[in-house]
PDB file of C-alpha atoms in Angstrom:
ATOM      1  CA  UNK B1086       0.000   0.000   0.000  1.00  0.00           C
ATOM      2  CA  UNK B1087       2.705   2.659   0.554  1.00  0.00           C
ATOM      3  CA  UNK B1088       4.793   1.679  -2.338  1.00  0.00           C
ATOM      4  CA  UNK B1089       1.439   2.158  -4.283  1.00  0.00           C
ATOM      5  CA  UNK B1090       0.611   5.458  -2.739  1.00  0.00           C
ATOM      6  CA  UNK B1091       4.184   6.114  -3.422  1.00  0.00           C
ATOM      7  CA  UNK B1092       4.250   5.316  -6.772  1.00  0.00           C
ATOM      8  CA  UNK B1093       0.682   7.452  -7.684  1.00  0.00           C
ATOM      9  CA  UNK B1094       1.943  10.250  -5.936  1.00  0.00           C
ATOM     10  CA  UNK B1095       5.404  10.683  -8.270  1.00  0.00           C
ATOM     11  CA  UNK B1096       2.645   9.529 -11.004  1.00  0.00           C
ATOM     12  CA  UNK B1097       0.499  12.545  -9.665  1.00  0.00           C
ATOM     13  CA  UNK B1098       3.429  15.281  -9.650  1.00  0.00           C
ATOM     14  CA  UNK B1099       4.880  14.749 -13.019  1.00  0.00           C
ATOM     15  CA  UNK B1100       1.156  15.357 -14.715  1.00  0.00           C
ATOM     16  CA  UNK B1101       1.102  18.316 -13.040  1.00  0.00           C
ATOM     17  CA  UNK B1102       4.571  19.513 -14.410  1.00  0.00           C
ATOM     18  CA  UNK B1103       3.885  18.666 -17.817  1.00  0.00           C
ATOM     19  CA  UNK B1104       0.687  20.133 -18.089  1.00  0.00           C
ATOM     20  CA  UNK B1105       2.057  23.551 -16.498  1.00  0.00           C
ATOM     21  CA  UNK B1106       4.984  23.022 -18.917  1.00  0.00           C
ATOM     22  CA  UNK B1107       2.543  22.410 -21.987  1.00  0.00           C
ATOM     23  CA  UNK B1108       0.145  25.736 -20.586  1.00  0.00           C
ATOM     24  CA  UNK B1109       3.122  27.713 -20.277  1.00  0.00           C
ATOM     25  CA  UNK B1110       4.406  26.920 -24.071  1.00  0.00           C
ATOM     26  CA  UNK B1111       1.633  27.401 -25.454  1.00  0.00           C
ATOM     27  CA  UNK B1112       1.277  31.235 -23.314  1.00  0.00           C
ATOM     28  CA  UNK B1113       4.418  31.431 -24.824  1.00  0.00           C
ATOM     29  CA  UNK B1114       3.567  30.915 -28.751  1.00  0.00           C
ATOM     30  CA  UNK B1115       0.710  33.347 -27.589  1.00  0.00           C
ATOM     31  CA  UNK B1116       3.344  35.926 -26.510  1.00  0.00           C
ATOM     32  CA  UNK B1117       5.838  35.184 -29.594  1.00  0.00           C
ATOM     33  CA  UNK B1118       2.953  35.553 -31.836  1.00  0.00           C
ATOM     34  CA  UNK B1119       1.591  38.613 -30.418  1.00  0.00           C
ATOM     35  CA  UNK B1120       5.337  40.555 -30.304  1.00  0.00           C
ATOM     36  CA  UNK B1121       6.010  39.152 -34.193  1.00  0.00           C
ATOM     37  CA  UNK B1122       2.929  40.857 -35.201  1.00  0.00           C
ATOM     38  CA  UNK B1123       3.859  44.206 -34.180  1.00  0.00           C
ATOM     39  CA  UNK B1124       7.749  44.061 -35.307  1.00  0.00           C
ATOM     40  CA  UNK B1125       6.243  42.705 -39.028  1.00  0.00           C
ATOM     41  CA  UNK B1126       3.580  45.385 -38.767  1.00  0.00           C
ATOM     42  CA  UNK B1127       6.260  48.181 -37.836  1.00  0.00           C
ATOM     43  CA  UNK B1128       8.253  47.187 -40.839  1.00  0.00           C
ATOM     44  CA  UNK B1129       6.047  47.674 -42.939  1.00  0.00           C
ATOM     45  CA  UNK B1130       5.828  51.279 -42.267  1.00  0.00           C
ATOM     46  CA  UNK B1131       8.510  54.145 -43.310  1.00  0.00           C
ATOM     47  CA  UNK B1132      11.339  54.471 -41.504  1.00  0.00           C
ATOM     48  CA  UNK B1133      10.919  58.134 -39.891  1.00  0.00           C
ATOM     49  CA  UNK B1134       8.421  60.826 -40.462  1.00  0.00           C
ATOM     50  CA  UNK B1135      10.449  62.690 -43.271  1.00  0.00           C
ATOM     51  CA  UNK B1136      10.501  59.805 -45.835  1.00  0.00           C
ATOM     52  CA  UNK B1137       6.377  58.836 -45.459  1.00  0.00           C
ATOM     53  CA  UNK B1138       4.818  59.439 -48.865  1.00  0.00           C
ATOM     54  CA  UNK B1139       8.052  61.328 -50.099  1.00  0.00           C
ATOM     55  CA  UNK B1140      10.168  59.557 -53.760  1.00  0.00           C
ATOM     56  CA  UNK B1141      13.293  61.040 -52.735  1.00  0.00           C
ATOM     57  CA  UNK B1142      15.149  60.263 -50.071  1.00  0.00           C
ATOM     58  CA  UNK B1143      15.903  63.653 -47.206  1.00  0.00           C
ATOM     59  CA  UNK B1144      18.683  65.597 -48.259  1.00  0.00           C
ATOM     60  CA  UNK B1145      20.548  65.038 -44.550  1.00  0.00           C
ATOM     61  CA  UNK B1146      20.825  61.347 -44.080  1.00  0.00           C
ATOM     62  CA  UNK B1147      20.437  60.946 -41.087  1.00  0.00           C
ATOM     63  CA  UNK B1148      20.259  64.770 -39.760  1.00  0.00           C
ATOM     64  CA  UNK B1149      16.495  65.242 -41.004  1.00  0.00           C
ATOM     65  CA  UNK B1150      15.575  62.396 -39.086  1.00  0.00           C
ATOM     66  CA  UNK B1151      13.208  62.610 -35.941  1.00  0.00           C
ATOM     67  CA  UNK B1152      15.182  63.494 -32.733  1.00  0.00           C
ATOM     68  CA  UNK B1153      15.538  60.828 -30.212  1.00  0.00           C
ATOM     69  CA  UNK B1154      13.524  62.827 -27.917  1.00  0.00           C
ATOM     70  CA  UNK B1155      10.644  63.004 -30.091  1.00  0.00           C
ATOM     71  CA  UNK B1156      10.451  59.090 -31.390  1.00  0.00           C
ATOM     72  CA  UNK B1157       6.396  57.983 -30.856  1.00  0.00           C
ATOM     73  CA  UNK B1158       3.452  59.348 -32.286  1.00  0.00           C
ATOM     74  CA  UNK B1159       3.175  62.272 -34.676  1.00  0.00           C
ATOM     75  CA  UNK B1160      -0.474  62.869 -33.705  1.00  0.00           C
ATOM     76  CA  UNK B1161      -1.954  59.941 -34.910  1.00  0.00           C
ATOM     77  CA  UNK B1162      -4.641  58.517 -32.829  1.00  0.00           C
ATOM     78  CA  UNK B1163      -4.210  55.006 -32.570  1.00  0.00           C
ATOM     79  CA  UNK B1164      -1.503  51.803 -33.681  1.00  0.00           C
ATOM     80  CA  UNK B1165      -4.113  51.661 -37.191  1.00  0.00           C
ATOM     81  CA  UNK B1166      -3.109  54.962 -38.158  1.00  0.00           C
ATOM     82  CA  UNK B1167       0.427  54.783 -37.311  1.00  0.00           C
ATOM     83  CA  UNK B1168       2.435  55.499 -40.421  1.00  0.00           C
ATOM     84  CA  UNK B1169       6.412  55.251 -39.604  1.00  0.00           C
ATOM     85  CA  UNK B1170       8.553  53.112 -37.613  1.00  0.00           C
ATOM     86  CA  UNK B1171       9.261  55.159 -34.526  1.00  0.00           C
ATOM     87  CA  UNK B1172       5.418  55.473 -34.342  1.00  0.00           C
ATOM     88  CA  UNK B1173       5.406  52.514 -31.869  1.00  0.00           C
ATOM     89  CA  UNK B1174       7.591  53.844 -29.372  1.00  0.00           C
ATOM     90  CA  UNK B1175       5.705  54.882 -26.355  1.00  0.00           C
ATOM     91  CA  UNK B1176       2.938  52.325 -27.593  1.00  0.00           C
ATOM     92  CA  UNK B1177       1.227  50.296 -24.540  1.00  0.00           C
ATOM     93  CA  UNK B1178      -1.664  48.516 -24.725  1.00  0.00           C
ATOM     94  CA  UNK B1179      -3.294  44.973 -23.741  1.00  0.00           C
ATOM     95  CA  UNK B1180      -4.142  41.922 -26.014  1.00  0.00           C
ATOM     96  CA  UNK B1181      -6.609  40.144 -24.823  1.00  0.00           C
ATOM     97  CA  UNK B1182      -6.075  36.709 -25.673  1.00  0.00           C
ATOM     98  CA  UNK B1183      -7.812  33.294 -25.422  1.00  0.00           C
ATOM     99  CA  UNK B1184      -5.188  32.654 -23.130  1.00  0.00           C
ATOM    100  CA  UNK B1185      -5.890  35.528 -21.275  1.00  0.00           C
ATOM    101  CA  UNK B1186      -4.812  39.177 -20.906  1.00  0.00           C
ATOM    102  CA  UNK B1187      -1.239  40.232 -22.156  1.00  0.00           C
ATOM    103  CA  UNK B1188       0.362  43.616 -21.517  1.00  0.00           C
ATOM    104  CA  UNK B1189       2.536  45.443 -24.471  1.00  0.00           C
ATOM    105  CA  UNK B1190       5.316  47.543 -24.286  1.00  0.00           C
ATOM    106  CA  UNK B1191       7.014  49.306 -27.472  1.00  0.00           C
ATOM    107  CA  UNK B1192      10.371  51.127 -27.613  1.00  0.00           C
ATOM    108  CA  UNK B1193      12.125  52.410 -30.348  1.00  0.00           C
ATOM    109  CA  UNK B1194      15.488  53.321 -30.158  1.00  0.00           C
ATOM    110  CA  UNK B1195      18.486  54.945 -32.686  1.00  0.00           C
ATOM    111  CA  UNK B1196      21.607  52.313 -32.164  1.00  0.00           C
ATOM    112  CA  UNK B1197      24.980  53.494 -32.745  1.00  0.00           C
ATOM    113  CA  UNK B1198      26.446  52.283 -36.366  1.00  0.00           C
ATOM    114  CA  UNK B1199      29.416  50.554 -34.835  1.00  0.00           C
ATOM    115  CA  UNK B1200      28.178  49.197 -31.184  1.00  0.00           C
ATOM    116  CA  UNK B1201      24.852  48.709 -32.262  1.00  0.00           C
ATOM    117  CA  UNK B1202      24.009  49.966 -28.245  1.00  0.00           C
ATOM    118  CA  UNK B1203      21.182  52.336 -28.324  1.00  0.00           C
ATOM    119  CA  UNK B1204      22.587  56.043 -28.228  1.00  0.00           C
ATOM    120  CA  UNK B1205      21.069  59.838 -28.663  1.00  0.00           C
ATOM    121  CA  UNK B1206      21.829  60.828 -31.507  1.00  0.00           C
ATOM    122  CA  UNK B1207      20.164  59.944 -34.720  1.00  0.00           C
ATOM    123  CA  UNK B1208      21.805  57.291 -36.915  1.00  0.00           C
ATOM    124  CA  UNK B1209      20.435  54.783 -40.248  1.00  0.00           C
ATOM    125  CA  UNK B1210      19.617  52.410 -37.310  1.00  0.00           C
ATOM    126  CA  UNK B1211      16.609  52.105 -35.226  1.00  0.00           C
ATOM    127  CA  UNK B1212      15.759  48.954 -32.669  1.00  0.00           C
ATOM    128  CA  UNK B1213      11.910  48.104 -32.181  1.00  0.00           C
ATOM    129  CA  UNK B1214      11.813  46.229 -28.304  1.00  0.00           C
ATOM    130  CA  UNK B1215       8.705  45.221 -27.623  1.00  0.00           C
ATOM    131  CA  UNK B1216       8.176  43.649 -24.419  1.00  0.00           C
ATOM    132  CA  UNK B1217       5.463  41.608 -23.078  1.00  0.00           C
ATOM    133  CA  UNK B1218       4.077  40.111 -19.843  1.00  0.00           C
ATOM    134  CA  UNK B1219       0.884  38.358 -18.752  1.00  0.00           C
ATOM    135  CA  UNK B1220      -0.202  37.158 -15.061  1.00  0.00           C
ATOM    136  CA  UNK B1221      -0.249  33.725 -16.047  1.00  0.00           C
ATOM    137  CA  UNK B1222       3.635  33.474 -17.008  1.00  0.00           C
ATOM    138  CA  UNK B1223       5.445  33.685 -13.856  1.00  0.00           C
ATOM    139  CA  UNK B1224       8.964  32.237 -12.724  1.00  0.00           C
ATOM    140  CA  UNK B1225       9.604  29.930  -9.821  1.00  0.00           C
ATOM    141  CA  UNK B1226       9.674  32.763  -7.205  1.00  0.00           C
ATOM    142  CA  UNK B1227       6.536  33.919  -8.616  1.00  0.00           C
ATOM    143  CA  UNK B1228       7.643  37.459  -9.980  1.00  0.00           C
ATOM    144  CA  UNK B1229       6.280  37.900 -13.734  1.00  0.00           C
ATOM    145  CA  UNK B1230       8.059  37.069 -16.612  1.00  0.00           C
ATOM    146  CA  UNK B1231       9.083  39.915 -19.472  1.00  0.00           C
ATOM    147  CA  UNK B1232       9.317  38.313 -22.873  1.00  0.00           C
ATOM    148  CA  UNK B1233      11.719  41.188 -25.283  1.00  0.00           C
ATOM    149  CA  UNK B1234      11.378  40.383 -28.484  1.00  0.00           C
ATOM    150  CA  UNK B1235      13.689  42.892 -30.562  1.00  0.00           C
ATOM    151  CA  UNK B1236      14.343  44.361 -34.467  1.00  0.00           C
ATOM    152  CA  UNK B1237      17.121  46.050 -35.706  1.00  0.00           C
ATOM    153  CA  UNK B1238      16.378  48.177 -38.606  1.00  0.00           C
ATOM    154  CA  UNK B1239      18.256  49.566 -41.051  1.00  0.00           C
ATOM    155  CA  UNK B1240      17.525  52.508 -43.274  1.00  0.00           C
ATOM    156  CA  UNK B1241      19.829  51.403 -46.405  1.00  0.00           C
ATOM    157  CA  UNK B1242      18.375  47.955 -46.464  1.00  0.00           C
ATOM    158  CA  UNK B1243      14.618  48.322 -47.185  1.00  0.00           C
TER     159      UNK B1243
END
């Protein structure tokens, strides 16, 4: 009888591990699915204000650029009406999910040409973090898990 309850209770505990490990992979193809979407949808946009709807490229490459102070939102409303890359920095807002509620973080940042570590001063490279946390996707001390997914972009290579 003990060796039984022994052997049901080991049974018992590695269900439960794989079926948090299988509910936390699949929170986690929610999360990689939700941070891809915005990185493919900000690429599709211009790279900076100056260049949306313009054929030529600005004259100071990459002096007309948007300051690093004033990366986000030119005025437009909402994510749908974004129209540039930097557009998303700033952006927050939560998914809600089948798999519950997720919380979105977007920063955009100019990276230095040589480092690639995110500097002041405009450059022909921006970064896109997005970052991305839910309730249900904790670690084993119980604090919540940030998921950064990140895109380097280039200006020369669209």
């Amino acid at each position: 009888m003990i060796i039984f309850s022994m052997i049901l209770l080991n049974a018992n505990l590695m269900i439960h591990r794989n079926t948090v490990m299988q509910i936390d992979g699949e929170l986690e193809q929610e999360v990689i699915a939700l941070g891809q979407e915005i990185i493919e949808e900000a690429h599709t946009k211009e790279f900076d204000q100056v260049t949306v709807g313009k054929n030529l490229p600005p004259a100071n490459i990459p002096g007309d650029f948007t300051g690093h102070n004033s990366l986000g939102t030119d005025g437009e409303g909402s994510r749908r009406y974004y129209n540039d890359f930097d557009d998303y920095d700033g952006h927050f807002e939560i998914a809600r999910t089948q798999h519950g509620n997720f919380e979105i973080n977007v920063e955009v940042v100019y990276l230095d040409e040589n480092t690639m570590l995110p500097v002041s001063a405009k450059s022909t490279f921006k970064k896109i973090i997005v970052t991305i946390t839910s309730e249900f996707l904790r670690d084993n001390a119980g604090n919540l898990k940030n998921y950064r997914l990140e895109f380097i972009r280039n200006y020369y290579a669209d």
